[in-house]
PDB file of C-alpha atoms in Angstrom:
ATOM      1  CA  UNK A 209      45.074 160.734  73.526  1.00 47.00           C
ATOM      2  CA  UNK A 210      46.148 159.732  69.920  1.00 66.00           C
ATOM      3  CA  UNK A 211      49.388 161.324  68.414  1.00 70.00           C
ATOM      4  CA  UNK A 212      49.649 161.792  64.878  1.00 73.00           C
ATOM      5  CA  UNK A 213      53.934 161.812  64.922  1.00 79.00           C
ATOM      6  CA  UNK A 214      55.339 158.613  63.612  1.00 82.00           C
ATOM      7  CA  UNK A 215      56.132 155.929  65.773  1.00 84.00           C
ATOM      8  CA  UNK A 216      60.156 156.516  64.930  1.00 87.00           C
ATOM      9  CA  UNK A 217      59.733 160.200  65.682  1.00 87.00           C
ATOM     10  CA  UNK A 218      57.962 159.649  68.895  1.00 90.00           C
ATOM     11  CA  UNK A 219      60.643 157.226  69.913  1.00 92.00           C
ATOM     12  CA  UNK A 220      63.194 159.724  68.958  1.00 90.00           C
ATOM     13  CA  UNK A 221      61.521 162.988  70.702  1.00 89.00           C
ATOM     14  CA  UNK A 222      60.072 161.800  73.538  1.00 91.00           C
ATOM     15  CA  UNK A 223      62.171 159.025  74.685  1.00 91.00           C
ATOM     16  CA  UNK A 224      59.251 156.412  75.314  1.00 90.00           C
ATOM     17  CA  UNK A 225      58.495 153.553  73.630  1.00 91.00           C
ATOM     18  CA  UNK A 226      54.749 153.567  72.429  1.00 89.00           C
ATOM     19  CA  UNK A 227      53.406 149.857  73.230  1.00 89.00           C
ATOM     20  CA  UNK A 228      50.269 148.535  72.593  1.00 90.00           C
ATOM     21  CA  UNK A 229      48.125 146.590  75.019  1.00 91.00           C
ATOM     22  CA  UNK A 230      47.788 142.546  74.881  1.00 92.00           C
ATOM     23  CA  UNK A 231      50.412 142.951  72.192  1.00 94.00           C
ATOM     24  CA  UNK A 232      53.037 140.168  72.316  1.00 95.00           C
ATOM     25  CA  UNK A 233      54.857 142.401  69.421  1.00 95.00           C
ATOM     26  CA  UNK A 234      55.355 145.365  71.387  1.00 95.00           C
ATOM     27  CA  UNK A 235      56.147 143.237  74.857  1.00 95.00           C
ATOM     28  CA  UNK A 236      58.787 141.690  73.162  1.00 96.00           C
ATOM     29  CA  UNK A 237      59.939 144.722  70.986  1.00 96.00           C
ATOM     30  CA  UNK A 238      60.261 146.723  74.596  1.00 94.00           C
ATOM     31  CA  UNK A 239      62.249 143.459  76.313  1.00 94.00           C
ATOM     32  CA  UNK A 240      64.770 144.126  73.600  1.00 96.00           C
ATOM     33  CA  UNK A 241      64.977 147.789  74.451  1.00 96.00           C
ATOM     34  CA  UNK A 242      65.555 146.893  78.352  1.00 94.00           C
ATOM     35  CA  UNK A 243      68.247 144.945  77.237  1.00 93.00           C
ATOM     36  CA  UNK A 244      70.112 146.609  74.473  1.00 96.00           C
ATOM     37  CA  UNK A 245      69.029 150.133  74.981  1.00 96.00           C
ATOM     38  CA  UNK A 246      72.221 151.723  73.324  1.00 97.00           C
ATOM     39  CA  UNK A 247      71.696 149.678  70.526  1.00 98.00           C
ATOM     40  CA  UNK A 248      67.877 150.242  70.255  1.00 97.00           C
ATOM     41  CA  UNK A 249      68.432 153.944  70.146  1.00 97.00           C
ATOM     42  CA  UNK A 250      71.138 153.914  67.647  1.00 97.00           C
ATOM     43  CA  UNK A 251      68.771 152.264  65.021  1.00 97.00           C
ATOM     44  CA  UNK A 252      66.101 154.683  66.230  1.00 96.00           C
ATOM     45  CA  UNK A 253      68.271 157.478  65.220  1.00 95.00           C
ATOM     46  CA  UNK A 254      69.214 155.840  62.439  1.00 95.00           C
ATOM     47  CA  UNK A 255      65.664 155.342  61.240  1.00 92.00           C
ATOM     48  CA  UNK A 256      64.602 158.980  62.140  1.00 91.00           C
ATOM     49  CA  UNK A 257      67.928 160.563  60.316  1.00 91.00           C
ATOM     50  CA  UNK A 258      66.211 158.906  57.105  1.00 90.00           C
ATOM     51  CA  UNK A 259      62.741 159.873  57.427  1.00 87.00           C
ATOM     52  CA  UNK A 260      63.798 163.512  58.009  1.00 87.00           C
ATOM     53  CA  UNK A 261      65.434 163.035  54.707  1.00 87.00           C
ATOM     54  CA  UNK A 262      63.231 161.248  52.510  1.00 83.00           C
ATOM     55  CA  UNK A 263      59.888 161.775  54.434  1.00 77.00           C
ATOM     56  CA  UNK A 264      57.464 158.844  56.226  1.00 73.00           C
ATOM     57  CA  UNK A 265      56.239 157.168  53.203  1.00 76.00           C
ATOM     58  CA  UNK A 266      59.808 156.811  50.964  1.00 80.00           C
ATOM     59  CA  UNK A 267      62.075 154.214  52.644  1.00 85.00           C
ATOM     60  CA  UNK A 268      65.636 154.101  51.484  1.00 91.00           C
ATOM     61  CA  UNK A 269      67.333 150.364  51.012  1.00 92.00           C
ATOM     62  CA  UNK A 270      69.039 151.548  54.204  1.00 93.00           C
ATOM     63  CA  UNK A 271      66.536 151.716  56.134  1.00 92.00           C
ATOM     64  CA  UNK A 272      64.882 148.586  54.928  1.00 94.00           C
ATOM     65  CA  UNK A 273      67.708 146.995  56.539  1.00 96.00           C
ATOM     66  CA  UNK A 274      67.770 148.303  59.533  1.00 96.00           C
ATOM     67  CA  UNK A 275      64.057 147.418  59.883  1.00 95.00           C
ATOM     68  CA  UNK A 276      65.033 143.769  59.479  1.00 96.00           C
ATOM     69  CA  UNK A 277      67.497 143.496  61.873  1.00 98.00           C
ATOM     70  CA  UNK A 278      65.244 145.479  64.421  1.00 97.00           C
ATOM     71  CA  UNK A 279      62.313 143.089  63.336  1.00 97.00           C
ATOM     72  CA  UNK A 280      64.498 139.588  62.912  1.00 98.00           C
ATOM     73  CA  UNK A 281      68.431 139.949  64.122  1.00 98.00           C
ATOM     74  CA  UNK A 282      69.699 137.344  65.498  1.00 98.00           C
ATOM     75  CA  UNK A 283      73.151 137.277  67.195  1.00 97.00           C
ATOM     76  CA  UNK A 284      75.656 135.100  66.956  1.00 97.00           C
ATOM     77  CA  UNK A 285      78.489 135.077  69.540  1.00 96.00           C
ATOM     78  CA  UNK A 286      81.618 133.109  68.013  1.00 97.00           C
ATOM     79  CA  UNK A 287      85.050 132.385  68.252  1.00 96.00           C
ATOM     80  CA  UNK A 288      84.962 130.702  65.087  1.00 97.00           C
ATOM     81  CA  UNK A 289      86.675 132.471  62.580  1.00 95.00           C
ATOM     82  CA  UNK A 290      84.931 130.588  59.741  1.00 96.00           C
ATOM     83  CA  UNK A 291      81.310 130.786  60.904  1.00 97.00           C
ATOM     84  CA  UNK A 292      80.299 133.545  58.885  1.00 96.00           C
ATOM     85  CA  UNK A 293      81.982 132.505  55.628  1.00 97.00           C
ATOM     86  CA  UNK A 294      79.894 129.193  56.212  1.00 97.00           C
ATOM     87  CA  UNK A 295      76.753 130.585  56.785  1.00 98.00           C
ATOM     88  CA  UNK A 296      77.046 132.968  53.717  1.00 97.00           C
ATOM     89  CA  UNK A 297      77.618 129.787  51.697  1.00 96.00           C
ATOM     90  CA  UNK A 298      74.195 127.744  53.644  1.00 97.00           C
ATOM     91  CA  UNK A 299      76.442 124.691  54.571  1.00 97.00           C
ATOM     92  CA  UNK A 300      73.856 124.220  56.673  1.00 97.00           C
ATOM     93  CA  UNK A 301      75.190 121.044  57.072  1.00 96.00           C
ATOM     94  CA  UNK A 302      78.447 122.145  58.408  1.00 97.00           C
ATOM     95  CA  UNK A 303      76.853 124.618  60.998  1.00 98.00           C
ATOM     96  CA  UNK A 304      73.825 122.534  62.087  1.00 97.00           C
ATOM     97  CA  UNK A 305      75.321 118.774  62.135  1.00 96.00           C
ATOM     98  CA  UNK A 306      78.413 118.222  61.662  1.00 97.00           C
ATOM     99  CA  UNK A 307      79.233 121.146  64.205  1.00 97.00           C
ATOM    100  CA  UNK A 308      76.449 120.577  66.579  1.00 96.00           C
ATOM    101  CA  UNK A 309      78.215 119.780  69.955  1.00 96.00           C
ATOM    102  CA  UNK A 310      79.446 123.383  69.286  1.00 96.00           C
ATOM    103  CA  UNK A 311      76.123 125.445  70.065  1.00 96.00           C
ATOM    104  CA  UNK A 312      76.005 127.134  73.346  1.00 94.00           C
ATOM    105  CA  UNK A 313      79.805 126.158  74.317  1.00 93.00           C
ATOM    106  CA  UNK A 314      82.076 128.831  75.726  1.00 90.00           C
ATOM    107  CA  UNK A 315      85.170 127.532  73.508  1.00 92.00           C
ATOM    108  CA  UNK A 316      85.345 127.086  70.497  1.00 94.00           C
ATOM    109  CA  UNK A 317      81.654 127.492  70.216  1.00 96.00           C
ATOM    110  CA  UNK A 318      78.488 129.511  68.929  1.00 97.00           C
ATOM    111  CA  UNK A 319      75.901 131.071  70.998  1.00 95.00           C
ATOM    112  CA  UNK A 320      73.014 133.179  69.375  1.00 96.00           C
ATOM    113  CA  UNK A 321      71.298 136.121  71.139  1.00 94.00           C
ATOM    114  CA  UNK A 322      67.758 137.307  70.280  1.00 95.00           C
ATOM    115  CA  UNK A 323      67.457 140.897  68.970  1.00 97.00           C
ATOM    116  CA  UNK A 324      64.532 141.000  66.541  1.00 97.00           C
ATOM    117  CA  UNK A 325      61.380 141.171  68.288  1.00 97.00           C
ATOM    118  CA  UNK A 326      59.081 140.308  65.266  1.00 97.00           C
ATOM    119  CA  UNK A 327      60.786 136.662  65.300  1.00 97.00           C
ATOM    120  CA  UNK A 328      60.107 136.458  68.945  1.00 97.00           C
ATOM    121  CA  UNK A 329      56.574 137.214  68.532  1.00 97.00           C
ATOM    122  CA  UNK A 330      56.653 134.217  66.313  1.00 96.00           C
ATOM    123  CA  UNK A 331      58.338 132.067  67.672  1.00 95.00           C
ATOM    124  CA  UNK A 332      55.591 131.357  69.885  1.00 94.00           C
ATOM    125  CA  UNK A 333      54.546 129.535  66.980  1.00 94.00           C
ATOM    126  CA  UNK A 334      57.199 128.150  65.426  1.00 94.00           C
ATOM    127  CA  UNK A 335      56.842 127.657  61.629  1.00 95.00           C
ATOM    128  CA  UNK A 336      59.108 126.114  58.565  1.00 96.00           C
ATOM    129  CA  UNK A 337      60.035 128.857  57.039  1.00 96.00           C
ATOM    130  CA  UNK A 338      61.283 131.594  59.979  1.00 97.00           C
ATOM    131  CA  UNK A 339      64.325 132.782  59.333  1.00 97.00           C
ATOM    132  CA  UNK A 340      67.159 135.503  60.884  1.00 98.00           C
ATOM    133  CA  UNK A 341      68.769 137.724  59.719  1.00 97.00           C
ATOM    134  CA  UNK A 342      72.190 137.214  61.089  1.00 98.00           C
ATOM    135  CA  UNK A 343      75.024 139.241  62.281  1.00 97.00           C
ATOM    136  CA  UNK A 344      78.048 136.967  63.328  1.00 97.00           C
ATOM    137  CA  UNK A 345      80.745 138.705  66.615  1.00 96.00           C
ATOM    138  CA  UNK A 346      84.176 136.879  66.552  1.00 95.00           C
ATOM    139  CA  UNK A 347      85.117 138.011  70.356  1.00 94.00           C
ATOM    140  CA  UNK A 348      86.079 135.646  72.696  1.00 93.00           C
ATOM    141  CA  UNK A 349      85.336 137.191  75.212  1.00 89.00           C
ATOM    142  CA  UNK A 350      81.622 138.186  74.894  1.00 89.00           C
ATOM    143  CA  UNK A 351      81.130 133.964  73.806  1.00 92.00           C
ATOM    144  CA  UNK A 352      82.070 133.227  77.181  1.00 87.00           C
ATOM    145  CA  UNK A 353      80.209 136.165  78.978  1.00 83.00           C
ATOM    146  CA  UNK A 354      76.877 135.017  76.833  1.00 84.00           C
ATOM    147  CA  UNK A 355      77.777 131.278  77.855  1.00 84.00           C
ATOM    148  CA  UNK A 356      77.304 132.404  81.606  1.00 78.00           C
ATOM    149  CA  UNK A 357      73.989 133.745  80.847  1.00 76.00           C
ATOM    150  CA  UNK A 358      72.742 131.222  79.549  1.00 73.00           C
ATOM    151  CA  UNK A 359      74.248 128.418  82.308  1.00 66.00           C
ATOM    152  CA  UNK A 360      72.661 131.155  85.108  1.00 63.00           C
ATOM    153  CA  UNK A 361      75.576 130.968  86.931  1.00 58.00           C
ATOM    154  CA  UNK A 362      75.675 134.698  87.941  1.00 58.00           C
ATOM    155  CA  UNK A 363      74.162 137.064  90.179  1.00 62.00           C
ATOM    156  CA  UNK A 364      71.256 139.718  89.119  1.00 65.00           C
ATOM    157  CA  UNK A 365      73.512 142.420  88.960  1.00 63.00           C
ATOM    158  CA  UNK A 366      76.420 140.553  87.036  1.00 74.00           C
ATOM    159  CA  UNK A 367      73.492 139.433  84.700  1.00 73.00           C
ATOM    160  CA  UNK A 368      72.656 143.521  83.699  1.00 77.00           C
ATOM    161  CA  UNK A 369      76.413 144.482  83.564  1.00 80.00           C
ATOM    162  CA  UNK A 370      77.111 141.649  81.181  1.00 83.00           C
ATOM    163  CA  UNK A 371      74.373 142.478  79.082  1.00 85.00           C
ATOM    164  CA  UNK A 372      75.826 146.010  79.055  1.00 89.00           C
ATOM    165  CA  UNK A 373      78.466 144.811  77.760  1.00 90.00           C
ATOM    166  CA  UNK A 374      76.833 142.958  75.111  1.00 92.00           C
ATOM    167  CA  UNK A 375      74.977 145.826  74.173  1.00 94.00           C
ATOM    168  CA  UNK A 376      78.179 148.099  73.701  1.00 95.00           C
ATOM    169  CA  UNK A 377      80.094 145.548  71.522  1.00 94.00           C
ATOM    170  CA  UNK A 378      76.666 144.860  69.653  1.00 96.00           C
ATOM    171  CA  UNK A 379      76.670 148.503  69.009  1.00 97.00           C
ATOM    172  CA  UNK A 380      80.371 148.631  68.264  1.00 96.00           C
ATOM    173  CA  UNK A 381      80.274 146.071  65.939  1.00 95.00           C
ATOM    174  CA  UNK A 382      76.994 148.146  63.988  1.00 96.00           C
ATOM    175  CA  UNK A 383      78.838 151.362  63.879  1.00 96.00           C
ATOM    176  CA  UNK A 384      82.328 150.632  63.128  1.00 94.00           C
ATOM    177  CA  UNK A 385      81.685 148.303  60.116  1.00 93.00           C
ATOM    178  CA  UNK A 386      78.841 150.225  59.136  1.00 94.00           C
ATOM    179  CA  UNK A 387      76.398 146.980  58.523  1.00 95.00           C
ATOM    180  CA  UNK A 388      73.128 148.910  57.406  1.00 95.00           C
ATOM    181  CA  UNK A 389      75.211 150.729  54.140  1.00 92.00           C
ATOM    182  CA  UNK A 390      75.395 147.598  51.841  1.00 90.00           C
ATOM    183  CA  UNK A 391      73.484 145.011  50.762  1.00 91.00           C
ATOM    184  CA  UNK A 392      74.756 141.540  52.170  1.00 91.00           C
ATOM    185  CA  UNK A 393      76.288 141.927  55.642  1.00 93.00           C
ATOM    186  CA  UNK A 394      73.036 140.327  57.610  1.00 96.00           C
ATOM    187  CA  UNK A 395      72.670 136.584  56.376  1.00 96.00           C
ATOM    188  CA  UNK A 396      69.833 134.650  56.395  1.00 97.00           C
ATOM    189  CA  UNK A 397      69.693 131.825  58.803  1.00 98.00           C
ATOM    190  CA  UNK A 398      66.933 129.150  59.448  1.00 98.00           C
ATOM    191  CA  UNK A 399      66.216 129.844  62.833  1.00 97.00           C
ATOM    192  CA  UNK A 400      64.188 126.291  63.332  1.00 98.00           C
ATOM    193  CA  UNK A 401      67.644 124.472  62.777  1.00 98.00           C
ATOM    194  CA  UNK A 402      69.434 125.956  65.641  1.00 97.00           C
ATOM    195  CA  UNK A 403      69.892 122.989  67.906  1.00 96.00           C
ATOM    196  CA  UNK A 404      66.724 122.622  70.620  1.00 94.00           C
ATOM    197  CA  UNK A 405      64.865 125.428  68.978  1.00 94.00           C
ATOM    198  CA  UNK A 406      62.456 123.766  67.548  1.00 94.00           C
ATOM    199  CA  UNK A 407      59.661 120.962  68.858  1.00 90.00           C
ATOM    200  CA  UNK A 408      60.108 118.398  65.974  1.00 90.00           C
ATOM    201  CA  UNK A 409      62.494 115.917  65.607  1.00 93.00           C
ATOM    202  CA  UNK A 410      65.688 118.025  64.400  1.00 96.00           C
ATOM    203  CA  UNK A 411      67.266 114.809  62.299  1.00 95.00           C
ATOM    204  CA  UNK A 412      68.648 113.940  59.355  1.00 93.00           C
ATOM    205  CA  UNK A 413      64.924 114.330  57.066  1.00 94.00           C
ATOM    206  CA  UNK A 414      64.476 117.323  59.064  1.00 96.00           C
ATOM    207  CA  UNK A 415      67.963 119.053  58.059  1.00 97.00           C
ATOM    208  CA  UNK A 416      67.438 117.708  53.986  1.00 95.00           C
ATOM    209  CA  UNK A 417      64.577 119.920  53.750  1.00 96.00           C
ATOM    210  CA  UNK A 418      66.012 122.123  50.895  1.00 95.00           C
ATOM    211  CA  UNK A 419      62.669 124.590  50.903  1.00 96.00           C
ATOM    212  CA  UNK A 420      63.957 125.699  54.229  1.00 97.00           C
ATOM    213  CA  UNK A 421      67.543 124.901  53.956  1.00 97.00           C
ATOM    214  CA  UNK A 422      68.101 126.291  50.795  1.00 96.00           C
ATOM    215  CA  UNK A 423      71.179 125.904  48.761  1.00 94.00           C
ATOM    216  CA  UNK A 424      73.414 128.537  48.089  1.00 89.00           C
ATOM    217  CA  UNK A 425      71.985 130.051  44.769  1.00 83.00           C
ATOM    218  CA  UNK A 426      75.536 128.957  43.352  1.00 76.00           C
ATOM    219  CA  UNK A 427      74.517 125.521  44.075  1.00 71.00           C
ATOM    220  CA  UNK A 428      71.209 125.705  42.490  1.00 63.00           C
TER     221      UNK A 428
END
């Protein structure tokens, strides 16, 4: 039976999460809700707060950003304390070569976590040209957590709670320094350059491609 509410407001009223079949969109889209479903709901409501506002059809620049994170967040787990002030500048060369050895390591390291579902979908066939949007964590403590993921060296159920986890400081880090208000606080990130994310050779012609790893604009 069709239903003529919005897909926000059906999420919002009904608590389900309307999926479409043989669509690699929605599979992904409710794999991210399995995993951060605090954090899924919070941009629901967030989403459904502005449409009872401004209506369906008028989207607030709010609300545009909260679609792109839910669409193409990425992550990034660090105990850096530099890492986002580099990738706001695109020293791509910095964060992709010159700091390689430091992706996926539990010190002193950076580990990304999928969120947007929409960069999932196409991932599946990776292009030049995809790119996150990027929120940066500087907690310890969740880099190593994430690191154990992704070495499998946990059981099932230590798997879900750590992902709970996740999902609370995730949502923590949304609310407290309210990302969605202002322009700015997700960065764009070339997902392709993340190292082993991508099937061509990531080397040095691969990393001077300045259409996909633009410049700074100041460096324009």
């Amino acid at each position: 039976m069709s239903d003529e509410r919005y897909y926000e407001q059906i999420i919002f009223q009904d608590k389900i999460i309307p999926t479409r079949n043989g669509s690699l969109h929605d599979y992904f889209n409710g794999l991210m809700w399995l995993r951060y479903p605090n954090t899924k709901a919070y941009l629901n409501s967030l989403h459904w707060q502005d449409i009872e506002q401004l209506g369906h059809r008028q989207r607030s620049p709010a609300r545009d950003r909260i679609t792109h994170f839910d669409e193409c967040g990425l992550v990034l787990v660090t105990d850096i304390p530099e890492l986002k002030e580099r990738i706001a500048a695109h020293d791509w060369q910095w964060l992709f070569v010159e700091n390689r050895q430091r992706w996926f390591s539990p010190k002193n390291g950076i580990m990304p976590l999928h969120f947007g579902h929409a960069n999932l979908e196409m991932l599946c066939k990776p292009f030049i040209g995809l790119t996150a949007k990027v929120l940066t964590i500087e907690d310890p403590e969740a880099l190593h957590l994430t690191c154990a993921i992704q070495a499998a060296n946990m059981s099932s159920i230590n798997h879900f709670k750590t992902f709970q986890k996740l999902d609370l400081t995730l949502l923590q880090c949304l609310q407290e320094h309210r990302i969605f208000a202002q322009k700015g606080r997700l960065l764009p990130l070339p997902l392709l350059g993340i190292p082993g994310w991508h099937n061509a050779a990531q080397d040095a012609a691969f990393y001077a491609n300045k259409d996909y790893f633009m410049p700074h604009r100041s460096m324009r």
